[in-house]
Coordinates of C-alpha atoms and ligand atoms in Angstrom, one line a residue:
X246 CA 55.4 -154.2 -98.3
X247 CA 56.9 -150.7 -97.5
X248 CA 60.1 -150.6 -99.5
X249 CA 61.0 -147.3 -97.8
X250 CA 61.7 -149.2 -94.5
X251 CA 64.5 -151.7 -93.9
X252 CA 63.7 -155.0 -95.6
X253 CA 65.3 -158.2 -96.9
X254 CA 65.1 -159.3 -100.6
X255 CA 66.0 -162.8 -101.8
X256 CA 68.2 -163.5 -104.8
X257 CA 66.2 -166.1 -106.8
X258 CA 69.4 -167.2 -108.6
X259 CA 71.4 -168.2 -105.5
X260 CA 68.9 -168.2 -102.6
X261 CA 70.9 -165.6 -100.7
X262 CA 69.3 -162.6 -99.0
X263 CA 70.3 -158.9 -99.1
X264 CA 69.4 -156.3 -96.5
X265 CA 68.0 -153.0 -98.0
X266 CA 68.1 -149.9 -95.8
X267 CA 66.8 -147.0 -98.0
X268 CA 66.5 -144.5 -95.1
X269 CA 70.3 -144.6 -94.7
X270 CA 71.3 -143.4 -98.2
X271 CA 72.6 -140.0 -97.2
X272 CA 75.1 -141.0 -94.6
X273 CA 78.3 -138.8 -94.5
X274 CA 81.6 -140.2 -95.8
X275 CA 84.9 -139.4 -94.2
X276 CA 86.6 -142.7 -95.3
X277 CA 88.9 -143.8 -98.1
X278 CA 88.9 -141.8 -101.3
X279 CA 90.0 -143.8 -104.4
X280 CA 92.2 -142.6 -107.2
X281 CA 90.5 -142.0 -110.5
X282 CA 91.8 -144.0 -113.5
X283 CA 94.0 -142.2 -116.1
X284 CA 91.8 -140.5 -118.7
X285 CA 94.0 -140.4 -121.8
X286 CA 95.8 -143.6 -122.5
X287 CA 98.1 -143.9 -125.5
X288 CA 96.9 -146.1 -128.5
X289 CA 100.1 -148.2 -128.0
X290 CA 102.2 -148.5 -124.8
X291 CA 105.6 -150.0 -125.2
X292 CA 105.5 -151.1 -121.6
X293 CA 102.2 -153.0 -121.9
X294 CA 102.4 -156.8 -121.9
X295 CA 99.2 -157.0 -123.9
X296 CA 100.0 -154.6 -126.7
X297 CA 100.8 -156.2 -130.1
X298 CA 104.5 -157.0 -130.7
X299 CA 105.4 -156.6 -127.0
X300 CA 107.2 -159.1 -124.8
X301 CA 105.2 -160.6 -121.9
X302 CA 106.7 -160.9 -118.5
X303 CA 107.7 -164.6 -118.9
X304 CA 109.4 -163.9 -122.2
X305 CA 106.7 -164.8 -124.8
X306 CA 106.2 -162.2 -127.6
X307 CA 102.8 -161.1 -128.7
X308 CA 102.3 -161.3 -132.5
X309 CA 101.4 -158.1 -134.4
X310 CA 97.7 -158.9 -133.9
X311 CA 95.0 -156.8 -135.6
X312 CA 91.8 -158.2 -134.1
X313 CA 91.2 -160.1 -130.8
X314 CA 94.2 -162.0 -129.4
X315 CA 94.0 -165.0 -127.2
X316 CA 96.9 -166.6 -125.3
X317 CA 97.4 -169.1 -122.5
X318 CA 97.8 -167.3 -119.2
X319 CA 101.5 -167.3 -118.3
X320 CA 100.5 -167.5 -114.6
X321 CA 97.5 -169.9 -114.9
X322 CA 95.7 -170.8 -111.7
X323 CA 95.0 -174.2 -113.2
X324 CA 97.1 -176.9 -114.8
X325 CA 96.3 -179.6 -117.3
X326 CA 95.4 -183.0 -115.6
X327 CA 98.3 -185.3 -115.0
X328 CA 97.9 -188.5 -117.0
X329 CA 98.4 -190.5 -113.8
X330 CA 96.4 -187.9 -111.7
X331 CA 94.2 -189.4 -109.0
X332 CA 90.4 -188.7 -109.1
X333 CA 90.1 -189.5 -105.4
X334 CA 88.8 -187.1 -102.8
X335 CA 90.3 -186.9 -99.3
X336 CA 87.7 -187.5 -96.7
X337 CA 86.8 -187.0 -93.0
X338 CA 87.4 -183.5 -91.8
X339 CA 89.9 -182.6 -94.5
X340 CA 88.0 -182.7 -97.8
X341 CA 90.0 -181.9 -101.0
X342 CA 90.0 -183.1 -104.5
X343 CA 92.2 -182.4 -107.6
X344 CA 91.2 -179.6 -109.9
X345 CA 92.5 -179.1 -113.4
X346 CA 91.8 -176.6 -116.1
X347 CA 93.0 -174.1 -118.6
X348 CA 93.3 -170.3 -118.2
X349 CA 93.5 -167.9 -121.1
X350 CA 93.7 -164.1 -121.6
X351 CA 91.6 -162.5 -124.4
X352 CA 92.6 -159.0 -125.6
X353 CA 89.7 -157.1 -127.1
X354 CA 91.8 -155.3 -129.8
X355 CA 95.3 -154.1 -130.5
X356 CA 94.3 -150.7 -129.2
X357 CA 95.6 -150.0 -125.6
X358 CA 93.1 -147.1 -125.1
X359 CA 89.8 -148.2 -126.5
X360 CA 87.0 -149.8 -124.5
X361 CA 83.7 -151.1 -125.9
X362 CA 81.9 -147.7 -126.3
X363 CA 84.7 -146.4 -128.5
X364 CA 85.1 -149.6 -130.5
X365 CA 83.1 -150.1 -133.7
X366 CA 80.2 -152.5 -133.3
X367 CA 81.9 -155.1 -135.6
X368 CA 84.9 -155.2 -133.4
X369 CA 82.8 -155.8 -130.2
X370 CA 81.0 -158.5 -132.1
X371 CA 84.4 -160.1 -132.8
X372 CA 85.0 -160.1 -129.0
X373 CA 81.7 -161.9 -128.5
X374 CA 82.5 -164.4 -131.2
X375 CA 85.9 -165.0 -129.6
X376 CA 84.2 -165.7 -126.2
X377 CA 81.8 -168.1 -127.9
X378 CA 84.7 -169.9 -129.8
X379 CA 86.8 -170.1 -126.7
X380 CA 83.9 -171.5 -124.7
X381 CA 83.2 -174.1 -127.4
X382 CA 86.9 -175.1 -127.8
X383 CA 87.5 -175.4 -124.0
X384 CA 84.1 -177.0 -123.3
X385 CA 84.8 -179.8 -125.8
X386 CA 87.7 -181.1 -123.8
X387 CA 86.8 -184.2 -121.8
X388 CA 88.3 -182.9 -118.5
X389 CA 86.5 -179.5 -118.7
X390 CA 83.0 -179.2 -117.3
X391 CA 82.6 -175.5 -116.9
X392 CA 83.8 -172.4 -118.8
X393 CA 83.9 -169.1 -117.0
X394 CA 84.4 -166.0 -119.1
X395 CA 84.9 -162.8 -117.1
X396 CA 86.4 -159.3 -117.2
X397 CA 88.0 -157.3 -114.4
X398 CA 88.0 -153.7 -115.4
X399 CA 89.9 -151.0 -113.6
X400 CA 92.6 -151.0 -110.9
X401 CA 90.0 -150.9 -108.2
X402 CA 88.8 -154.3 -109.3
X403 CA 92.2 -155.8 -109.4
X404 CA 92.8 -155.5 -113.2
X405 CA 96.5 -155.6 -113.7
X406 CA 96.5 -153.6 -116.9
X407 CA 94.3 -151.0 -118.5
X408 CA 94.6 -152.6 -122.0
X409 CA 91.0 -153.9 -122.6
X410 CA 91.0 -157.6 -122.0
X411 CA 89.1 -160.4 -120.4
X412 CA 89.9 -163.9 -119.2
X413 CA 88.5 -167.4 -119.5
X414 CA 89.1 -170.1 -116.9
X415 CA 87.8 -173.5 -117.8
X416 CA 87.6 -176.0 -114.9
X417 CA 87.0 -179.7 -114.2
X418 CA 84.4 -178.8 -111.6
X419 CA 81.5 -176.3 -111.8
X420 CA 82.6 -173.3 -109.6
X421 CA 80.6 -172.3 -106.5
X422 CA 78.5 -169.4 -108.0
X423 CA 77.3 -171.1 -111.2
X424 CA 76.8 -174.3 -109.3
X425 CA 74.4 -172.6 -106.9
X426 CA 72.6 -170.8 -109.7
X427 CA 72.3 -174.0 -111.7
X428 CA 70.7 -175.8 -108.8
X429 CA 68.2 -173.0 -108.2
X430 CA 67.3 -172.7 -111.9
X431 CA 67.0 -176.5 -112.1
X432 CA 64.7 -176.7 -109.1
X433 CA 62.5 -173.9 -110.5
X434 CA 62.3 -175.7 -113.9
X435 CA 61.2 -178.9 -112.2
X436 CA 58.7 -177.2 -110.0
X437 CA 57.1 -174.8 -112.6
X438 CA 58.0 -176.5 -115.9
X439 CA 59.3 -173.1 -117.0
X440 CA 62.7 -171.2 -116.9
X441 CA 63.3 -169.0 -113.9
X442 CA 65.0 -166.2 -115.9
X443 CA 62.4 -166.3 -118.7
X444 CA 59.7 -165.8 -116.1
X445 CA 61.8 -163.2 -114.1
X446 CA 62.6 -161.2 -117.3
X447 CA 58.9 -161.2 -118.3
X448 CA 58.0 -159.8 -114.8
X449 CA 60.7 -157.1 -115.0
X450 CA 59.6 -156.1 -118.5
X451 CA 56.1 -155.6 -117.3
X452 CA 57.1 -153.6 -114.3
X453 CA 59.8 -151.6 -116.1
X454 CA 61.1 -150.0 -112.9
X455 CA 64.5 -151.7 -112.8
X456 CA 65.2 -151.7 -116.5
X457 CA 68.5 -150.0 -117.7
X458 CA 68.8 -150.7 -121.4
X459 CA 67.5 -153.2 -123.9
X460 CA 67.5 -154.3 -127.5
X461 CA 65.7 -157.0 -129.4
X462 CA 68.0 -159.8 -128.1
X463 CA 69.2 -158.7 -124.6
X464 CA 67.9 -156.8 -121.5
X465 CA 70.0 -155.1 -118.9
X466 CA 68.4 -154.4 -115.5
X467 CA 69.3 -153.8 -111.9
X468 CA 68.1 -157.0 -110.3
X469 CA 65.5 -156.8 -107.5
X470 CA 68.1 -158.4 -105.2
X471 CA 71.2 -156.4 -106.3
X472 CA 74.0 -156.3 -103.8
X473 CA 76.4 -153.8 -105.4
X474 CA 75.1 -150.2 -105.7
X475 CA 74.9 -150.2 -109.6
X476 CA 74.9 -154.0 -110.1
X477 CA 73.5 -155.1 -113.5
X478 CA 72.0 -158.4 -114.6
X479 CA 72.2 -158.9 -118.4
X480 CA 69.6 -161.5 -119.6
X481 CA 69.2 -163.0 -123.1
X482 CA 65.7 -162.3 -124.2
X483 CA 65.4 -165.7 -125.9
X484 CA 66.0 -168.8 -123.9
X485 CA 69.6 -169.7 -124.7
X486 CA 71.9 -172.0 -122.7
X487 CA 75.4 -170.8 -123.6
X488 CA 77.6 -168.5 -125.6
X489 CA 78.3 -171.0 -128.4
X490 CA 74.6 -171.2 -129.0
X491 CA 74.3 -167.5 -129.9
X492 CA 72.9 -166.8 -133.4
X493 CA 74.5 -164.1 -135.5
X494 CA 71.7 -161.8 -134.6
X495 CA 72.1 -162.5 -130.8
X496 CA 75.9 -161.9 -131.2
X497 CA 75.2 -158.5 -132.7
X498 CA 72.6 -157.8 -130.0
X499 CA 75.0 -158.8 -127.2
X500 CA 77.8 -156.6 -128.7
X501 CA 75.3 -153.7 -128.8
X502 CA 74.1 -154.1 -125.2
X503 CA 77.6 -154.5 -123.9
X504 CA 78.4 -151.0 -125.3
X505 CA 75.2 -149.6 -123.9
X506 CA 75.9 -150.9 -120.4
X507 CA 79.5 -149.6 -120.3
X508 CA 78.5 -146.3 -121.8
X509 CA 75.9 -145.7 -119.0
X510 CA 78.4 -146.9 -116.4
X511 CA 81.1 -144.5 -117.7
X512 CA 78.6 -141.6 -118.0
X513 CA 77.4 -142.0 -114.3
X514 CA 80.5 -140.3 -112.9
X515 CA 82.2 -139.4 -116.2
X516 CA 85.1 -141.8 -115.5
X517 CA 86.1 -145.2 -116.8
X518 CA 83.8 -147.2 -114.5
X519 CA 85.4 -150.2 -112.8
X520 CA 83.7 -153.6 -112.5
X521 CA 84.0 -157.3 -112.6
X522 CA 81.6 -158.9 -115.0
X523 CA 81.2 -162.5 -116.3
X524 CA 78.8 -164.8 -118.1
X525 CA 77.0 -167.7 -116.5
X526 CA 76.2 -170.5 -119.0
X527 CA 75.3 -174.2 -119.0
X528 CA 78.1 -176.6 -118.0
X529 CA 79.8 -178.9 -120.5
X530 CA 79.5 -182.1 -118.5
X531 CA 77.3 -184.0 -120.9
X532 CA 74.1 -183.4 -118.9
X533 CA 71.1 -181.5 -120.2
X534 CA 70.3 -178.2 -118.3
X535 CA 66.9 -177.1 -119.7
X536 CA 66.4 -174.5 -116.9
X537 CA 69.8 -172.8 -117.4
X538 CA 69.5 -169.4 -119.1
X539 CA 72.5 -167.4 -120.4
X540 CA 73.1 -164.3 -118.4
X541 CA 75.9 -162.0 -117.2
X542 CA 76.5 -160.3 -113.9
X543 CA 78.1 -156.9 -113.6
X544 CA 79.5 -156.1 -110.1
X545 CA 80.8 -152.5 -109.9
X546 CA 82.2 -151.2 -106.6
X547 CA 81.5 -147.4 -107.0
X548 CA 78.8 -145.9 -104.8
X549 CA 78.4 -142.2 -104.8
X550 CA 81.2 -140.7 -106.9
X551 CA 84.2 -141.7 -109.0
X552 CA 86.2 -141.9 -105.7
X553 CA 83.9 -143.4 -103.1
X554 CA 83.3 -147.1 -103.3
X555 CA 81.2 -149.5 -101.4
X556 CA 83.0 -151.8 -99.0
X557 CA 81.7 -155.3 -98.3
X558 CA 82.9 -155.4 -94.7
X559 CA 81.6 -155.7 -91.2
X560 CA 78.0 -156.9 -91.2
X561 CA 78.2 -157.7 -94.9
X562 CA 81.2 -159.9 -94.5
X563 CA 80.1 -161.5 -91.3
X564 CA 76.3 -161.3 -91.6
X565 CA 74.9 -160.6 -95.1
X566 CA 75.2 -158.0 -97.8
X567 CA 73.5 -154.7 -97.2
X568 CA 72.7 -151.7 -99.4
X569 CA 71.3 -148.2 -98.9
X570 CA 70.5 -147.1 -102.4
X571 CA 67.5 -149.1 -103.6
X572 CA 67.8 -151.1 -106.8
X573 CA 64.9 -149.1 -108.3
X574 CA 66.8 -145.8 -107.7
X575 CA 70.0 -147.2 -109.1
X576 CA 68.2 -148.4 -112.2
X577 CA 66.4 -145.0 -112.7
X578 CA 69.8 -143.2 -112.4
X579 CA 71.4 -145.5 -115.0
X580 CA 68.4 -145.3 -117.3
X581 CA 68.2 -141.5 -117.3
X582 CA 71.8 -141.0 -118.3
X583 CA 72.8 -139.8 -121.8
X584 CA 73.1 -142.9 -124.0
X585 CA 76.0 -141.3 -125.8
X586 CA 79.4 -141.8 -124.1
X587 CA 80.9 -138.7 -122.6
X588 CA 84.1 -139.1 -124.5
X589 CA 82.2 -139.2 -127.8
X590 CA 79.9 -136.2 -127.3
Ligands
LIG822 P1 93.7 -159.2 -115.0 O1 94.1 -157.9 -115.4 O2 92.2 -159.4 -115.0 O3 94.3 -159.7 -113.7 O4 94.2 -160.2 -116.1 C1 95.6 -160.3 -116.5 C2 96.0 -161.7 -116.6 O5 97.2 -161.7 -117.4 C3 96.4 -162.2 -115.2 O6 95.7 -163.4 -114.9 C4 98.1 -162.6 -116.9 C5 97.9 -162.6 -115.4 O7 98.2 -163.9 -114.9 N1 99.4 -162.3 -117.4 C6 100.1 -163.1 -118.3 O8 99.6 -164.1 -118.7 N2 101.3 -162.7 -118.8 C7 101.9 -161.5 -118.5 O9 103.0 -161.3 -119.0 C8 101.4 -160.7 -117.4 C9 100.0 -161.0 -116.9
LIG823 ZN1 98.4 -152.3 -124.3

C-alpha cells in the first residue's frame, strides 16, 4: 500500500471510511479566517454564569463553590419521563419514540481562567472523579441507559462560555455514535474472543508512529482512521468498561494524560486549542458488554494555524470525510511539541 497516494482507511470503531489525500496538503487558502480566543481571562468574571456566587440566566444562583460544581442544565435538551408517558413507537414511514433523560453542567473549578494544563493535578483528578460519580449516579436510574460525558471547548466549537466546563447528558436510548461503536466492538469480541481496542492499542504501541502521549494507564494517539486534522483517540491501557470502574491509579493517570493532550494541543499554534471531546463507555442497561473498552475522542477543527479550520462540507458532507494531512504526520507534529505548556514556560 502506498500511503503517499490517495487511499481510503476504515474506522474499526464505526465501520466508516475516510479518504486520505496526502499529495494535497499544501493547497493555498483564501477562505475564512477565524478569530483567536482571548488570551488573558480574569480569574473571576462578574458577567459569567458559571463563576461562583453569580446568577445564571434563569435566575438560579451558583453557590460560592471551591472545587468542581455540578448543576442541572437550565436549558436541558431532555426531560424526566412522564409517569404516564407512552413507551410506544410510531410506525410506518414516520418512526419516532419518546426520549427522556437528564442534562447537567460540570464546572471544572471556580477559576474562570484556568484550563487543565494550568490546574494542579489534584484538581484535574477531582474533575475525573466528578465525571465518574455523575456517570454512576445517572447510570443507576432505571430510565437511563447511557451516560455521555463531553466537553465543548472554544467559541469555534460552540462553547457558550470560556469558563472551563463540561456537560453530561444521560439518555434512555444509546445515542448513535456509541451505539455503532458498541455493535462493532461486540462483533469483534464475538469473532476474535478479544477486545478490539486492546488489540488495536497493542498494534499501535508496537508501531509507535501514531502515538502522541502516554503514561502507565492511558495512551493518546492519532487513530489510523482520523477524520479531523489533529484528532486524538485516548485509550485506557487496561481493559476498563466505564468511568465509575476507574481505580484511583487510573483516575490519576487519566488526569495526567488529559493535561498532556491539552498542553500539546495548545502548544501547536500557541493558542487555546478548540475541540469537542467526550468519553465512550459501556451502557447502563443491565446487559454485559465484555467487548466495550473505555476511550475518549478529541475532535479539534483547526488545520494549519490558529485561524484556519477544516470544514466538513461538500464531498465530506455529501460523500465521505476526507483529509490531506496524514494521521502519521499529525501525530509526529503533536509528539514533537514541547511537553511544557507555552503559558507556563
Ligand atoms: P456549552 O458551553 O458546552 O454550550 O455548555 C453550556 C451549557 O450551559 C449549555 O448547555 C447551559 C446551556 O444550556 N446553561 C445553563 O444551564 N444555565 C445558564 O445560565 C446558561 C447556560
Ligand atoms: Zn466564570
